[in-house]
Amino acid sequence: MSAQAPLPEIPKDRLPRHIGIIMDGNGRWANNRGLAREHGHERGADAVRTTVRAARKIGVEALTLFAFSSQNWDRPPQEVFHLMALLRRYLVEERGEILDNNIRLVTVGQTHRLPEYVLEPMTDLMKASADNDGMILCLALSYGGREMITDAVRKLARAVAAGTLKPDDIDTRAIEAQLDSSRMLPPLDLLIRTSGEHRISNFFLWEAAYAELFFTEVLWPDFERANLIEALHDFAGRERRFGLTSNQLDDARADGPEEPEAP
């Protein structure tokens, strides 16, 4: 399906509540044009603005952007510095639009590793937008899915050692309760990855258990509203079974409008 082809409107009840995006392809976009990687990141920031605006106007409840992974710290120092400077600039320049449009900014990841010149505007904007009840914009920064699960298990181990938790009481809900994402965001419905790669690269490993995956060949700097709409139409046409059969889903829908809980 062409990203530019006109598509019918998506019913509200077929929209994902929470979309996560692995924004991949900035470096390849730049290399294809004989430019430094930094130029790809700059254009990628423009795609972030476009996507945030589109998701809000469409009615998406939460949007999580995989902006900087825990492994990205191993990139060349100059590239890391540029990414941090670009992040700071985004937080400063988009502050007004985020607040004016009732967006609430939250973050997940080991954000204590971020430099102070990023933490300061980030923390300020999170506090300023804390009471907003529009779309939630979540930035995954210094984020790794394995690291987040490890941190959650470590917290439970400490509770067991302190005698406040019994090992037999540890279940999936206990682990999930220790994840920041579960406290701030609705369950992940749709995970999009750009650039043609078919992997999730340590992003939302726990949260993506029952998410629908959408892969596009489009490099992130070229990602536009039409590409987001295409992903949403693909999502709307899927049957989400959560481990059940189609007949079981039909019976569950007959009993009420809620989707069955994932096992």
Coordinates of C-alpha atoms in Angstrom, one line a residue, residues 30-180:
A30 CA 22.8 10.6 6.0
N31 CA 25.2 8.1 4.4
N32 CA 22.9 7.7 1.4
R33 CA 23.3 11.4 0.8
G34 CA 27.0 11.6 1.5
L35 CA 26.4 13.5 4.7
A36 CA 27.7 13.2 8.3
R37 CA 25.5 11.1 10.6
E38 CA 24.7 14.3 12.6
H39 CA 22.6 15.5 9.6
G40 CA 20.5 12.4 9.8
H41 CA 19.8 13.0 13.5
E42 CA 18.8 16.6 12.7
R43 CA 16.3 15.4 10.2
G44 CA 15.2 12.7 12.5
A45 CA 14.3 15.4 15.1
D46 CA 12.0 16.9 12.4
A47 CA 10.3 13.5 12.0
V48 CA 9.7 13.4 15.8
R49 CA 7.9 16.7 15.7
T50 CA 5.7 15.5 12.7
T51 CA 4.9 12.2 14.4
V52 CA 4.0 13.7 17.8
R53 CA 1.7 16.2 16.2
A54 CA 0.0 13.6 14.0
A55 CA -0.4 11.1 16.9
R56 CA -2.0 13.8 19.1
K57 CA -4.4 14.9 16.4
I58 CA -5.4 11.4 15.5
G59 CA -6.3 10.6 19.1
V60 CA -3.5 8.3 20.3
E61 CA -3.5 8.1 24.1
A62 CA 0.3 7.5 24.5
L63 CA 3.3 7.6 22.3
T64 CA 6.7 6.3 23.3
L65 CA 9.8 7.1 21.3
F66 CA 12.9 5.0 21.6
A67 CA 15.2 8.0 21.6
F68 CA 18.5 6.8 23.1
S69 CA 19.3 3.2 24.1
S70 CA 21.6 2.1 27.0
Q71 CA 23.9 0.7 24.2
N72 CA 24.1 4.1 22.4
W73 CA 26.5 5.3 25.1
D74 CA 29.1 3.1 23.3
R75 CA 28.9 5.2 20.1
P76 CA 31.7 7.6 19.2
P77 CA 31.8 10.4 21.9
Q78 CA 31.2 13.2 19.3
E79 CA 28.0 11.5 18.1
V80 CA 26.8 11.0 21.7
F81 CA 27.5 14.6 22.5
H82 CA 25.6 15.7 19.4
L83 CA 22.6 13.5 20.3
M84 CA 22.5 14.9 23.8
A85 CA 22.7 18.5 22.5
L86 CA 19.9 17.7 20.0
L87 CA 17.8 16.3 22.8
R88 CA 18.3 19.4 24.9
R89 CA 17.4 21.6 22.0
Y90 CA 14.2 19.6 21.4
L91 CA 13.1 19.8 25.0
V92 CA 13.7 23.6 25.0
E93 CA 12.2 24.4 21.6
E94 CA 9.1 22.1 21.9
R95 CA 8.3 23.2 25.5
G96 CA 5.6 25.6 24.4
E97 CA 4.0 23.3 21.9
I98 CA 3.9 20.4 24.4
L99 CA 2.3 22.6 27.1
D100 CA -0.1 24.4 24.7
N101 CA -1.4 21.1 23.4
N102 CA -2.0 19.5 26.9
I103 CA 0.7 16.9 26.3
R104 CA 2.2 15.2 29.4
L105 CA 5.9 14.4 29.1
V106 CA 7.3 11.3 30.9
T107 CA 10.5 9.3 30.6
V108 CA 11.6 5.7 31.0
G109 CA 15.2 4.4 31.3
Q110 CA 18.3 5.1 33.3
T111 CA 17.9 8.8 33.0
H112 CA 20.4 9.5 35.8
R113 CA 23.1 8.8 33.3
L114 CA 22.1 11.8 31.2
P115 CA 24.1 15.0 31.4
E116 CA 22.9 17.8 33.7
Y117 CA 22.3 20.1 30.7
V118 CA 19.7 17.5 29.5
L119 CA 18.3 16.6 32.8
E120 CA 17.5 20.2 33.8
P121 CA 15.1 21.1 30.9
M122 CA 13.7 17.5 30.9
T123 CA 12.8 17.6 34.6
D124 CA 11.4 21.1 34.2
L125 CA 9.1 20.1 31.4
M126 CA 8.0 17.0 33.1
K127 CA 7.0 19.0 36.2
A128 CA 5.3 21.7 34.1
S129 CA 3.3 19.2 32.1
A130 CA 2.5 16.8 35.0
D131 CA -1.1 17.9 35.3
N132 CA -1.8 17.7 31.6
D133 CA -4.4 15.1 30.7
G134 CA -3.9 15.0 26.9
M135 CA -1.6 12.6 25.0
I136 CA 1.3 11.1 27.0
L137 CA 4.6 11.6 25.3
C138 CA 7.2 9.2 26.7
L139 CA 10.8 9.4 25.8
A140 CA 12.8 6.2 26.3
L141 CA 16.3 7.5 27.2
S142 CA 19.3 5.5 28.2
Y143 CA 16.8 2.7 27.9
G144 CA 17.3 -1.1 27.7
G145 CA 14.6 -3.6 28.1
R146 CA 16.8 -6.2 29.8
E147 CA 18.2 -3.5 32.1
M148 CA 14.6 -2.5 33.2
I149 CA 13.6 -6.1 33.9
T150 CA 16.8 -6.7 35.8
D151 CA 16.1 -3.6 37.9
A152 CA 12.6 -4.8 38.6
V153 CA 13.8 -8.2 39.7
R154 CA 16.5 -6.6 41.9
K155 CA 13.8 -4.6 43.7
L156 CA 11.8 -7.7 44.3
A157 CA 14.9 -9.6 45.6
R158 CA 15.5 -6.8 48.1
A159 CA 11.9 -7.0 49.3
V160 CA 12.3 -10.7 49.8
A161 CA 15.6 -10.2 51.7
A162 CA 13.9 -7.6 53.9
G163 CA 11.1 -10.0 54.7
T164 CA 8.4 -7.8 53.2
L165 CA 7.7 -10.2 50.2
K166 CA 7.4 -14.0 50.0
P167 CA 9.1 -15.6 47.0
D168 CA 5.8 -17.5 46.2
D169 CA 4.1 -14.1 45.9
I170 CA 6.2 -13.1 42.9
D171 CA 4.3 -13.3 39.7
T172 CA 4.0 -11.4 36.5
R173 CA 2.0 -8.7 38.1
A174 CA 4.6 -8.2 40.8
I175 CA 7.3 -7.8 38.2
E176 CA 5.2 -5.5 36.1
A177 CA 4.4 -3.3 39.1
Q178 CA 8.2 -2.5 39.4
L179 CA 8.4 -1.3 35.8
D180 CA 8.0 2.5 35.3

